[in-house]
CSV table of C-alpha atoms and ligand atoms in Angstrom, one decimal:
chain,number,residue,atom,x,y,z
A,29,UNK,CA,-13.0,-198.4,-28.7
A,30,UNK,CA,-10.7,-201.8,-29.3
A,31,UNK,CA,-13.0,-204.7,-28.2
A,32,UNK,CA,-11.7,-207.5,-25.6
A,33,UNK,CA,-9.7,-210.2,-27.7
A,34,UNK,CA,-11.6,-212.9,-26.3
A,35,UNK,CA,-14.4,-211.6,-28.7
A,36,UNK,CA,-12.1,-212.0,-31.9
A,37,UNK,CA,-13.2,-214.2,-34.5
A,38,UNK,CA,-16.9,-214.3,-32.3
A,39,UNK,CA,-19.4,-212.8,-34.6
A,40,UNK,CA,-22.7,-211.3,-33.7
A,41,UNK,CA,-25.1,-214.1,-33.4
A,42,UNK,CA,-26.6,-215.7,-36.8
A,43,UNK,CA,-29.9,-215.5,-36.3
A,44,UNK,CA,-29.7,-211.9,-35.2
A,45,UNK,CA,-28.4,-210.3,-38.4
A,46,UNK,CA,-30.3,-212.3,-40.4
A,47,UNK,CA,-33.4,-211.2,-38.7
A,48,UNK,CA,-32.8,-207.7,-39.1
A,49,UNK,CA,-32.3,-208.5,-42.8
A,50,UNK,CA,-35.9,-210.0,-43.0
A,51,UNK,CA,-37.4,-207.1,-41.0
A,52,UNK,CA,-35.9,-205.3,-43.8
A,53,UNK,CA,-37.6,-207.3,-46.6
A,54,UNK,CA,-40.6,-207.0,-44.6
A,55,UNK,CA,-40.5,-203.2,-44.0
A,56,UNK,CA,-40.3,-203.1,-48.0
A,57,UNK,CA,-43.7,-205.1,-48.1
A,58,UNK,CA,-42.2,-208.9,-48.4
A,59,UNK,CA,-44.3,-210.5,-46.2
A,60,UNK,CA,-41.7,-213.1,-45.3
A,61,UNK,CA,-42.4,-216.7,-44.4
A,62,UNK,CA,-40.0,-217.5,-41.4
A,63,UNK,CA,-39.5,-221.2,-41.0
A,64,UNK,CA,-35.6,-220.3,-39.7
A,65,UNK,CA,-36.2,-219.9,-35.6
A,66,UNK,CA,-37.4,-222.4,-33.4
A,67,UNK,CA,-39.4,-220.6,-30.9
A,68,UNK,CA,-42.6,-222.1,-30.2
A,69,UNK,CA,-45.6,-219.8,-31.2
A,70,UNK,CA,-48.2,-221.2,-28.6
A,71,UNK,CA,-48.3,-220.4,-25.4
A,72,UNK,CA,-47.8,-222.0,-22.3
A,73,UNK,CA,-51.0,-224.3,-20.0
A,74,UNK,CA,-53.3,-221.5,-19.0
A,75,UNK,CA,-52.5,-222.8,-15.4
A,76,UNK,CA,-48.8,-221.7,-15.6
A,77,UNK,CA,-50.2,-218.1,-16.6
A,78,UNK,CA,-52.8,-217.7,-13.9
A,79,UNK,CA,-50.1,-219.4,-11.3
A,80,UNK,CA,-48.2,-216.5,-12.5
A,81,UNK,CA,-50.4,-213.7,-12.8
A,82,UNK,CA,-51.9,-214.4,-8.8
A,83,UNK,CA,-48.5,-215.2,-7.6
A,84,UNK,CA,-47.1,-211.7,-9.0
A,85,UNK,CA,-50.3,-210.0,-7.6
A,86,UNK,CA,-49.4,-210.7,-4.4
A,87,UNK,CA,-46.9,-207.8,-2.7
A,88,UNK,CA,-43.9,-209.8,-0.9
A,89,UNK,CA,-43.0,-211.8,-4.2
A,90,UNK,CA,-40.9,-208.8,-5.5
A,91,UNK,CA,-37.6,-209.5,-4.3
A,92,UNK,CA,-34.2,-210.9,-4.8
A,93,UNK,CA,-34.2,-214.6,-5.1
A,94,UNK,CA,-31.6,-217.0,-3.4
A,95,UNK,CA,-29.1,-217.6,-6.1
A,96,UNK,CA,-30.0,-221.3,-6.2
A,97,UNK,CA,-33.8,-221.3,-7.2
A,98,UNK,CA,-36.6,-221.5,-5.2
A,99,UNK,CA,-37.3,-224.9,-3.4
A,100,UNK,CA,-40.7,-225.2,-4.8
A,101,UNK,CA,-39.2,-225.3,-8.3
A,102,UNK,CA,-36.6,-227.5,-7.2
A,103,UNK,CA,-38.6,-229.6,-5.9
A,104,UNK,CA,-40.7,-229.7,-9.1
A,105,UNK,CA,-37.7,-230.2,-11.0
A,106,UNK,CA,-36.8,-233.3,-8.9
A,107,UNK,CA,-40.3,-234.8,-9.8
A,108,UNK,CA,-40.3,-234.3,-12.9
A,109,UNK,CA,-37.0,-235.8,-13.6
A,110,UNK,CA,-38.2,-239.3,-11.9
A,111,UNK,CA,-41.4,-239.0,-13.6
A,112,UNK,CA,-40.2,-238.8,-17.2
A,113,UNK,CA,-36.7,-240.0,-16.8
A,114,UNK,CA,-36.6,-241.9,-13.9
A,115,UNK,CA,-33.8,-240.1,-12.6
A,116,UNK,CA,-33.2,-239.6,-8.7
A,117,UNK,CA,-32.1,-236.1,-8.2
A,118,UNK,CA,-31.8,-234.6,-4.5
A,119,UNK,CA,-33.6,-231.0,-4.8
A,120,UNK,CA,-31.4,-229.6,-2.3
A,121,UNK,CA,-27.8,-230.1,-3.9
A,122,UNK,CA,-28.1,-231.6,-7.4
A,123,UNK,CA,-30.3,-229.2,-9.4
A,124,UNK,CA,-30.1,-225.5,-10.5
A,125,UNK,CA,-32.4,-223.6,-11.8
A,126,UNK,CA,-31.4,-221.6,-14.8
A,127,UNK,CA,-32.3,-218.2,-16.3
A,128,UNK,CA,-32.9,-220.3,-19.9
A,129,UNK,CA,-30.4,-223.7,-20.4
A,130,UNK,CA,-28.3,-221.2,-23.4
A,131,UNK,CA,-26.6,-219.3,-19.9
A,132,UNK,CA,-26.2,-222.5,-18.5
A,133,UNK,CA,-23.6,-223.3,-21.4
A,134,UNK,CA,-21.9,-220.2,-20.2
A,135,UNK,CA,-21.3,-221.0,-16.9
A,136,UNK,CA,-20.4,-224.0,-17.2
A,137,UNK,CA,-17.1,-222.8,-19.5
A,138,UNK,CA,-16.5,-219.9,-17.3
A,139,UNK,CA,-16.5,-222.5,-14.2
A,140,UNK,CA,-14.4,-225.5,-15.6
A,141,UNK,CA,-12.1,-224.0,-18.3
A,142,UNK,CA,-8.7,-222.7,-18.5
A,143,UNK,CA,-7.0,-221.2,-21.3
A,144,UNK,CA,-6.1,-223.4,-23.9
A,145,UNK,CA,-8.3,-226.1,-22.9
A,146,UNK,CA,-9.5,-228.6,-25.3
A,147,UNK,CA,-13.6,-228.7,-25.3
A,148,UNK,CA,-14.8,-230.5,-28.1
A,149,UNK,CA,-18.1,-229.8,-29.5
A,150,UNK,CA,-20.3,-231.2,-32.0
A,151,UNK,CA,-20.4,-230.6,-36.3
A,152,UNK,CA,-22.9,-229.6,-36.8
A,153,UNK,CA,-24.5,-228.3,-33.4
A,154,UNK,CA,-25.6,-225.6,-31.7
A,155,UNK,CA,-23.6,-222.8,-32.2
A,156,UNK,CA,-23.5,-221.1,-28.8
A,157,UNK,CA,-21.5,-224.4,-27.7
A,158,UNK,CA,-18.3,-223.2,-29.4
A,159,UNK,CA,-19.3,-219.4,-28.8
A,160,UNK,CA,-19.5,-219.8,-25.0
A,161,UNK,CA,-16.4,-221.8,-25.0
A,162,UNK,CA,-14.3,-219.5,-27.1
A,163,UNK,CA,-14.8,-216.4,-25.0
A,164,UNK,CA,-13.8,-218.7,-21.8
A,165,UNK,CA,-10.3,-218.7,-23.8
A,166,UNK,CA,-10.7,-222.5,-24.9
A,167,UNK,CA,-8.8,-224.2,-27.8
A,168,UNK,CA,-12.2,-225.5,-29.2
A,169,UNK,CA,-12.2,-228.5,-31.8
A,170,UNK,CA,-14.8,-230.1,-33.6
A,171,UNK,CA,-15.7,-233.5,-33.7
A,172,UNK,CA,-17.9,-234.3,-36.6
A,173,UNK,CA,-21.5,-236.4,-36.8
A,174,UNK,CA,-22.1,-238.3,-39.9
A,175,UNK,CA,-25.5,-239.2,-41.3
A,176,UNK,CA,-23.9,-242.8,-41.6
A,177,UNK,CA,-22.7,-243.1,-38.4
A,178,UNK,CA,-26.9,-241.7,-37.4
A,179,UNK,CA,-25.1,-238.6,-36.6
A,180,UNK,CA,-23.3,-240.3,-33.1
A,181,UNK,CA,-19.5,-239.5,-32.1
A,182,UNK,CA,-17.2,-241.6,-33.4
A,183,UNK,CA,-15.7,-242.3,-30.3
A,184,UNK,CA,-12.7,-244.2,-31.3
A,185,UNK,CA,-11.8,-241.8,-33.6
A,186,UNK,CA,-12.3,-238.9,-30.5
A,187,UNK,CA,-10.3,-241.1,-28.1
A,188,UNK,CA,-7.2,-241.0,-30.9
A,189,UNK,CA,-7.0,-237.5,-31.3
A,190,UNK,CA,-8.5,-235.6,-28.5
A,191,UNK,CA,-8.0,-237.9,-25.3
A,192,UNK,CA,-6.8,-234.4,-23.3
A,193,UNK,CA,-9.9,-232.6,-23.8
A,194,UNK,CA,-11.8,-231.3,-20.8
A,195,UNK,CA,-15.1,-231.1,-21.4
A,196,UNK,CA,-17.5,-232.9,-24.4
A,197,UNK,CA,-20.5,-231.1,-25.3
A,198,UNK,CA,-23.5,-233.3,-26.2
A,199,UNK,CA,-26.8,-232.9,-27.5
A,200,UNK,CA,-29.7,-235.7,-28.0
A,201,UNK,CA,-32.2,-235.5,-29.7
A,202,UNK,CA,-29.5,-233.7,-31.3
A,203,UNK,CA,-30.5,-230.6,-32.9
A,204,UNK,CA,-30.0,-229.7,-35.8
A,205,UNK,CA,-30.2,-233.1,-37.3
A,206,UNK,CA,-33.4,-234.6,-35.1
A,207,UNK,CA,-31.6,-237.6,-34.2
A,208,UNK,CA,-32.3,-239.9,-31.1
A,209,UNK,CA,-30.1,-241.1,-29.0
A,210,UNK,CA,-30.1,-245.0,-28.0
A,211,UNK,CA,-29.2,-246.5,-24.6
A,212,UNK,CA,-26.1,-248.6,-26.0
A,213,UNK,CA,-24.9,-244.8,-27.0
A,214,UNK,CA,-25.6,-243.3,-23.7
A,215,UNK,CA,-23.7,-246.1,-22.2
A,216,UNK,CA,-20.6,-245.8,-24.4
A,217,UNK,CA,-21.0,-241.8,-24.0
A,218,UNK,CA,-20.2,-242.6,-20.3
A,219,UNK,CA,-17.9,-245.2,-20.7
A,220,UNK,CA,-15.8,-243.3,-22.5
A,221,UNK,CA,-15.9,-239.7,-20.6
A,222,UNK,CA,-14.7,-242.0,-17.3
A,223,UNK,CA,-12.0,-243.4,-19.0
A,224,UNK,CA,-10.3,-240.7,-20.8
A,225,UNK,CA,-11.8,-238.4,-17.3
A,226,UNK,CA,-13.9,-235.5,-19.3
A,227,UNK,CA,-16.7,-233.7,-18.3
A,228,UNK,CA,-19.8,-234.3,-20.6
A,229,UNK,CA,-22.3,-231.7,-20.7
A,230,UNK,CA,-25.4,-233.6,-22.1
A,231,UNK,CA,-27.8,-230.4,-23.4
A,232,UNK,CA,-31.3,-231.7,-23.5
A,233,UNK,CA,-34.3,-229.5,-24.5
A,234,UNK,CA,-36.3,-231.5,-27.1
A,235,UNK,CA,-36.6,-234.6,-25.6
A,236,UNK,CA,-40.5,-234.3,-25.0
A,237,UNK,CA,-41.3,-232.6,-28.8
A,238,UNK,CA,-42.3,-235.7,-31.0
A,239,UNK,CA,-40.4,-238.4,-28.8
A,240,UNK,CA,-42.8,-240.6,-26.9
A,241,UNK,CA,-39.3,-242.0,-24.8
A,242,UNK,CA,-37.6,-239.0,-23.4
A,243,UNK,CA,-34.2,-239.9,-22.0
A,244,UNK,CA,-31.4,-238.5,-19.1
A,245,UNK,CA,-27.7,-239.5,-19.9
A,246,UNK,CA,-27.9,-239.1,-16.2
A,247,UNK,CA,-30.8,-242.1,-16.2
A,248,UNK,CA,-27.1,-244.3,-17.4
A,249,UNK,CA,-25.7,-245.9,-14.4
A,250,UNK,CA,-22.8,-243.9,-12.7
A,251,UNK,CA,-23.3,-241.0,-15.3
A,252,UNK,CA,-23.4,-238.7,-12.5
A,253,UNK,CA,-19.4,-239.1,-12.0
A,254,UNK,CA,-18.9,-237.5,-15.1
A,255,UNK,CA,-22.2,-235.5,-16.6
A,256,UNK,CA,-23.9,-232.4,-16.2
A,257,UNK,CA,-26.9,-231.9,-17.8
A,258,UNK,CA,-28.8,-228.8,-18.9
A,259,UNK,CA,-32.4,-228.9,-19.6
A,260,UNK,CA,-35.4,-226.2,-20.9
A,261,UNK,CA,-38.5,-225.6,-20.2
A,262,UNK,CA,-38.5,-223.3,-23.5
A,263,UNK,CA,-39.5,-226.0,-26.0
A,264,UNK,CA,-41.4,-228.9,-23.8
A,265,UNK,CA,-43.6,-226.3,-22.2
A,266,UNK,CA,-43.8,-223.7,-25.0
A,267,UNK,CA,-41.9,-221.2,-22.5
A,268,UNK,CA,-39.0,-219.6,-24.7
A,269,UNK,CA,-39.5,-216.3,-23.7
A,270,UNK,CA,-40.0,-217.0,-20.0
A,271,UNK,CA,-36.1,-218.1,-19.7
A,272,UNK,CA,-36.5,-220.9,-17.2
A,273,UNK,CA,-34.1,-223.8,-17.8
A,274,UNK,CA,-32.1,-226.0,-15.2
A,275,UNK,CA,-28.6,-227.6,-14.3
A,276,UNK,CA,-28.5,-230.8,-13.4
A,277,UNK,CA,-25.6,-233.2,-12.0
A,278,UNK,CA,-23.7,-234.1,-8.7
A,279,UNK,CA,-24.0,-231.8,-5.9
A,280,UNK,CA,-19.7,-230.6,-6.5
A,281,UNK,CA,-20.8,-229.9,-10.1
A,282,UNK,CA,-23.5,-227.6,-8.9
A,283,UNK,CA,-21.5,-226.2,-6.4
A,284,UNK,CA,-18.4,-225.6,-8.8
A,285,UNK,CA,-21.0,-223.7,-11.0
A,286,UNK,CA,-22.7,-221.4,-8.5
A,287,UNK,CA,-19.6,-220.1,-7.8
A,288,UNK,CA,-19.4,-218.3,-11.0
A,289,UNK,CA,-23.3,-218.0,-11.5
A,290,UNK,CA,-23.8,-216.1,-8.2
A,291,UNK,CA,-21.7,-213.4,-9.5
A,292,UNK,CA,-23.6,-212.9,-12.5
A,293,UNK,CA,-26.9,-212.5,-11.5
A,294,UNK,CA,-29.1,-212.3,-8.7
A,295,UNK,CA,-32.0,-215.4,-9.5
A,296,UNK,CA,-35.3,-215.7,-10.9
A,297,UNK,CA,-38.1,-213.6,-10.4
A,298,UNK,CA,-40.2,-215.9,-7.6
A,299,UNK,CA,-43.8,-215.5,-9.6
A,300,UNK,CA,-42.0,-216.9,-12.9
A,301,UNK,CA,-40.0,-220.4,-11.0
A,302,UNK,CA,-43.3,-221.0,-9.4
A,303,UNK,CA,-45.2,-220.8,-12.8
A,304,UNK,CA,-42.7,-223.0,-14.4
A,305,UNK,CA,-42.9,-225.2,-11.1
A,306,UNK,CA,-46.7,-225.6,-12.3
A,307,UNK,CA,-45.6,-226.3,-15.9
A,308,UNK,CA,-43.7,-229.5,-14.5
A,309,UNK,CA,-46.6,-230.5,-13.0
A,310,UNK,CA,-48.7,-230.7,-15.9
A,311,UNK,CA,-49.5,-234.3,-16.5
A,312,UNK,CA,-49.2,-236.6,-20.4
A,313,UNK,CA,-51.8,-234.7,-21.7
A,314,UNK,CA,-50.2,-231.4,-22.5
A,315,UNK,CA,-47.3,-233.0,-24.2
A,316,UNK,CA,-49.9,-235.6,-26.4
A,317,UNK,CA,-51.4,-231.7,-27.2
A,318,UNK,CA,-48.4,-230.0,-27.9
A,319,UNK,CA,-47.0,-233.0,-29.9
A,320,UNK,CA,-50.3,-233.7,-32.3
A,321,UNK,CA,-49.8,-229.9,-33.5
A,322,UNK,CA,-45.9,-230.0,-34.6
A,323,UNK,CA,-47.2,-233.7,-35.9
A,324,UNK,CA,-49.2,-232.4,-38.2
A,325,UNK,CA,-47.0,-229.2,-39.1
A,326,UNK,CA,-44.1,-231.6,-39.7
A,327,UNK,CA,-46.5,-233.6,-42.6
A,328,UNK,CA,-46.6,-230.4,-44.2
A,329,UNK,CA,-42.8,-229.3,-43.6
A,330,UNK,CA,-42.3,-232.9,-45.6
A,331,UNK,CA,-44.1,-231.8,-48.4
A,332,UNK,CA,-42.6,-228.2,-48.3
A,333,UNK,CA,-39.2,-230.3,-48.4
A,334,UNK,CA,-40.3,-232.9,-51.6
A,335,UNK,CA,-40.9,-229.7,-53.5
A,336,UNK,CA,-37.5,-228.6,-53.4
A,337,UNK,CA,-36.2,-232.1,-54.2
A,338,UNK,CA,-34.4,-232.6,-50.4
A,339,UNK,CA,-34.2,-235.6,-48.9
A,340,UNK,CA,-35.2,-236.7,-45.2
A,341,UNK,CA,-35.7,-239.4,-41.9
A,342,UNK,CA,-39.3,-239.3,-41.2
A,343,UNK,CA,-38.3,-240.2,-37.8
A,344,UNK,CA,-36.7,-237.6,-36.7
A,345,UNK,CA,-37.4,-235.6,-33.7
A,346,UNK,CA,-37.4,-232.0,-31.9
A,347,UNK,CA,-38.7,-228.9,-33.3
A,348,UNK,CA,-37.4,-228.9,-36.8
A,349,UNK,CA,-36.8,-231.2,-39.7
A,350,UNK,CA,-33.2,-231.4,-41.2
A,351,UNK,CA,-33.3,-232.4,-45.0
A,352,UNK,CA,-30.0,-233.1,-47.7
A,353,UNK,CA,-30.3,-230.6,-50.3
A,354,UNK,CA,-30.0,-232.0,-54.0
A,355,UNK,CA,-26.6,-231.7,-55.5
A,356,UNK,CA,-27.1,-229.3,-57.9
A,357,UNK,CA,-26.5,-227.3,-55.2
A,358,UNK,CA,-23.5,-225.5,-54.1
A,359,UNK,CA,-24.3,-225.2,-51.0
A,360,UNK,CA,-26.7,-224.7,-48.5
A,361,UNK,CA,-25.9,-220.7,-48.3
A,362,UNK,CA,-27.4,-221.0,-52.4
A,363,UNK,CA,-30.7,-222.9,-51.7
A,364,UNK,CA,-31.5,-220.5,-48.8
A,365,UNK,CA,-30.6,-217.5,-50.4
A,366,UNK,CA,-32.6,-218.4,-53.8
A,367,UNK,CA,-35.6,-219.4,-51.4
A,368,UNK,CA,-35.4,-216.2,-49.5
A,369,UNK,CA,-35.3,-213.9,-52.5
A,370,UNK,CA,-37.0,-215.7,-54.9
A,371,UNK,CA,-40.2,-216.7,-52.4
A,372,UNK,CA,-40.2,-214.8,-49.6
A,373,UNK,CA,-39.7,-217.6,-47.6
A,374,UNK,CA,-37.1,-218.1,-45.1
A,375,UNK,CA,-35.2,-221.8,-44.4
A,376,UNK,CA,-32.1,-222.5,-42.3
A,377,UNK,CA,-28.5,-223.3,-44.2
A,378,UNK,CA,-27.5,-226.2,-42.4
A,379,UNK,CA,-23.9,-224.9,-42.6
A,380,UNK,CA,-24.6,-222.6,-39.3
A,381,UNK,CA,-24.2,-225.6,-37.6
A,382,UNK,CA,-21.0,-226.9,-38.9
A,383,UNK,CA,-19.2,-227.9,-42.0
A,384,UNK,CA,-21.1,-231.0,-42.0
A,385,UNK,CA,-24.3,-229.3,-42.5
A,386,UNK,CA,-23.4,-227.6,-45.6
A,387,UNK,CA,-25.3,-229.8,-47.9
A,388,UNK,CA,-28.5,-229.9,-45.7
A,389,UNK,CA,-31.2,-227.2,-44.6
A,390,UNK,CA,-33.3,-227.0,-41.2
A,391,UNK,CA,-37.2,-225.9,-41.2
A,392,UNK,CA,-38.8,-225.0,-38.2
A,393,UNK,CA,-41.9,-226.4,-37.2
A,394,UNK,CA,-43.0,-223.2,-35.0
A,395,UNK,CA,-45.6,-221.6,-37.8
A,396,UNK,CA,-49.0,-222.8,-38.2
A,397,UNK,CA,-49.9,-225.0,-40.7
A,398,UNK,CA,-51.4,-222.8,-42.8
A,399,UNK,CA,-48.4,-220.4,-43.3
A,400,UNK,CA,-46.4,-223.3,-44.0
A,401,UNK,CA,-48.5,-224.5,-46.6
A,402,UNK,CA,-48.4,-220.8,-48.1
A,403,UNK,CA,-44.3,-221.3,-48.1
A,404,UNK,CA,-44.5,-224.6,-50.0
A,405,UNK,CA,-47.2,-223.1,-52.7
A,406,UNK,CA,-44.9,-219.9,-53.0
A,407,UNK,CA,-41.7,-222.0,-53.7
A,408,UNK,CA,-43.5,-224.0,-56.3
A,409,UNK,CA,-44.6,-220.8,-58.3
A,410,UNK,CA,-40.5,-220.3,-58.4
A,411,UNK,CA,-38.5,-221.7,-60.9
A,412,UNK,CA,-36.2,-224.2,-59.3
B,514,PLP,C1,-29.6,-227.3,-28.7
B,514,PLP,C2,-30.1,-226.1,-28.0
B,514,PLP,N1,-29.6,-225.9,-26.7
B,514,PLP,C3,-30.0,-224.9,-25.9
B,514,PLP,C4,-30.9,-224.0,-26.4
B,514,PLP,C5,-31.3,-222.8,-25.6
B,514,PLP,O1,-32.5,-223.0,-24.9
B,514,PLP,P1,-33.0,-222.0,-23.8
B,514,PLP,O2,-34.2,-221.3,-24.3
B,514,PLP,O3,-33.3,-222.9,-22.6
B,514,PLP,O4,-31.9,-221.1,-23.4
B,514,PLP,C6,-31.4,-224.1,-27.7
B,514,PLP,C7,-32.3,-223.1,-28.3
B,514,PLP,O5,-32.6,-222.9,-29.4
B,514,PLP,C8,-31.0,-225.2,-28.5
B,514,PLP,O6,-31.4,-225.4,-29.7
């Protein structure tokens, strides 16, 4: 059966093949180190598992959910976002839950853009960004981060080329490369979406994982005009597998979006929005908790990353470290490959990401300690 051409040239997703080729190293006894994914292994508060165990228990929670969330988790959503990022959104017309923020970046093509559409995304980034906005039919072009530049948009350069674009994908702490943003960048981010009138969609789901400041570009003044944000509850609150994420933005932008969404699903299981309700509740402690642990894992991802002669910013953020590869290299594909076979040990090529990653490797910091020790002791005993 001919596929649909708006799957041409999008391939099955990276992560996913290359999975099934460590399952087969595994099945043929490998024991394989996996420091590629960055799903966090602990589990969520033992509150948000009770809240959902008794709330599942009981026999009227079973049925379809209104399509735009529950107003408990809205509600929690709201608080949370003034809490942590003094942000003022109205629960009733400015947030939407999510099944996970990746479908949000979905929607959010298949609402705003038309064949042929510029939607610029970021090199490197996450790679569903060009993905979703592919199969929406866009003309997708790359706007690239440099390390000297601390991985920012150049935005004069942007403005010369790609003033038409329709929509900006953004993402800080920016994964893969663990950078921050700063204020003055937020502000210029905004500045320049209302002048050249694009949409920016700001994806934010590591500010709370080693960042004692988390940050809105919706906290900007005006960015509401011009932003939609989409945020997780799959890294902050160790919830990956739970797929609870949110929308955020002006009440049109919500609107505009649930007109596509509400055809694609039919919401959120109720015991699940008001677990993750309970997870936004949870006060500084759990993230001080959460944060010690990938603390100390990222100490040992440092040391995993000296022995291969890479080089890093020990301040970076989110759930992974991003590390220049030396230049005897050819590539990123080479160092991960020689890793792989050589130790059993899987790391990221940075080129996933982008052309501009294809000097650099990502590690994960969702293994224990432990196993990541194990990795750095196996890729000493190979002969780099
Ligand atoms: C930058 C970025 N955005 C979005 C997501 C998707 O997160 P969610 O689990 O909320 O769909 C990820 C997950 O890895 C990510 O790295």
């Amino acid at each position: 059966m001919e596929i649909a051409k708006r799957l041409e040239g999008i391939g099955e997703y990276y992560f996913s093949h290359k999975l099934r080729e460590i399952d087969a190293m595994n099945k043929a006894g490998k024991n394989v180190i996996n420091l590629g994914i960055g799903s966090p292994d602990m589990p969520p508060h033992p509150d948000v598992i009770k809240t959902l165990y008794e709330e599942a228990l009981k026999p009227n929670q079973h049925g379809y959910q209104n399509y735009k969330g529950s107003p408990v988790l809205r509600n929690a959503i709201s608080k949370w976002y003034k809490r942590w990022y003094d942000v003022d959104l109205d629960a009733d017309s400015e947030i939407l839950p999510l099944i996970g923020s990746k479908e949000g970046i979905m929607h959010i093509c298949m609402t705003y853009v038309n064949e042929g559409d510029v939607v610029l995304i970021p090199n490197p980034g996450y790679p569903t960004y060009r993905a979703a906005a592919k199969i929406a039919g866009a003309n997708v072009v790359e706007y690239n981060l440099k390390k000297e530049n601390n991985w920012f948009p150049d935005f004069a350069e942007i403005e010369k080329n790609y003033w038409d674009a329709k929509i900006m994908f953004v993402n800080y702490p920016q994964m893969p490369t663990g950078q921050l943003p700063t204020k003055k960048m937020f502000e210029e981010l905004v500045a320049f979406a209302k002048r050249n009138d694009i949409l920016i969609i700001h994806d934010n789901p590591y500010s709370f994982i080693l960042n004692d400041a988390p940050m809105s570009l919706l906290s900007i003044e005006g960015a509401k005009d011009v932003v939609i944000e989409l945020n997780s509850l799959s890294k902050s609150h160790n919830m990956a597998g739970w797929r609870v994420g949110m929308l955020v933005g002006a009440k049109e932008r919500i609107d505009d979006v649930i007109r596509f969404k509400s055809n694609m699903d039919s919401g959120m299981f109720l015991p699940v929005q008001l677990a993750a309700a309970k997870a936004l509740e949870l006060g500084e402690d759990w993230y001080d908790e959460v944060n010690k642990v990938y603390k100390a894992r990222r100490e040992k991802v440092f040391e995993l990353l000296r022995t291969l002669n890479c080089s890093f910013d020990e301040n970076q953020v989110g759930l992974f470290v991003w590390a220049a590869i030396p230049s005897r290299y050819k590539d990123c594909y080479e160092l991960s490959d020689e890793v792989l076979h050589g130790s059993n040990v899987f790391i990221t090529p940075g080129g996933i990401f982008g052309s501009e990653g294809e000097m650099y490797v990502r590690v994960s910091l969702c293994t224990t300690k432990e196993k990541i020790d194990e990795a750095r002791k196996r890729i000493m005993n190979l002969e780099l």
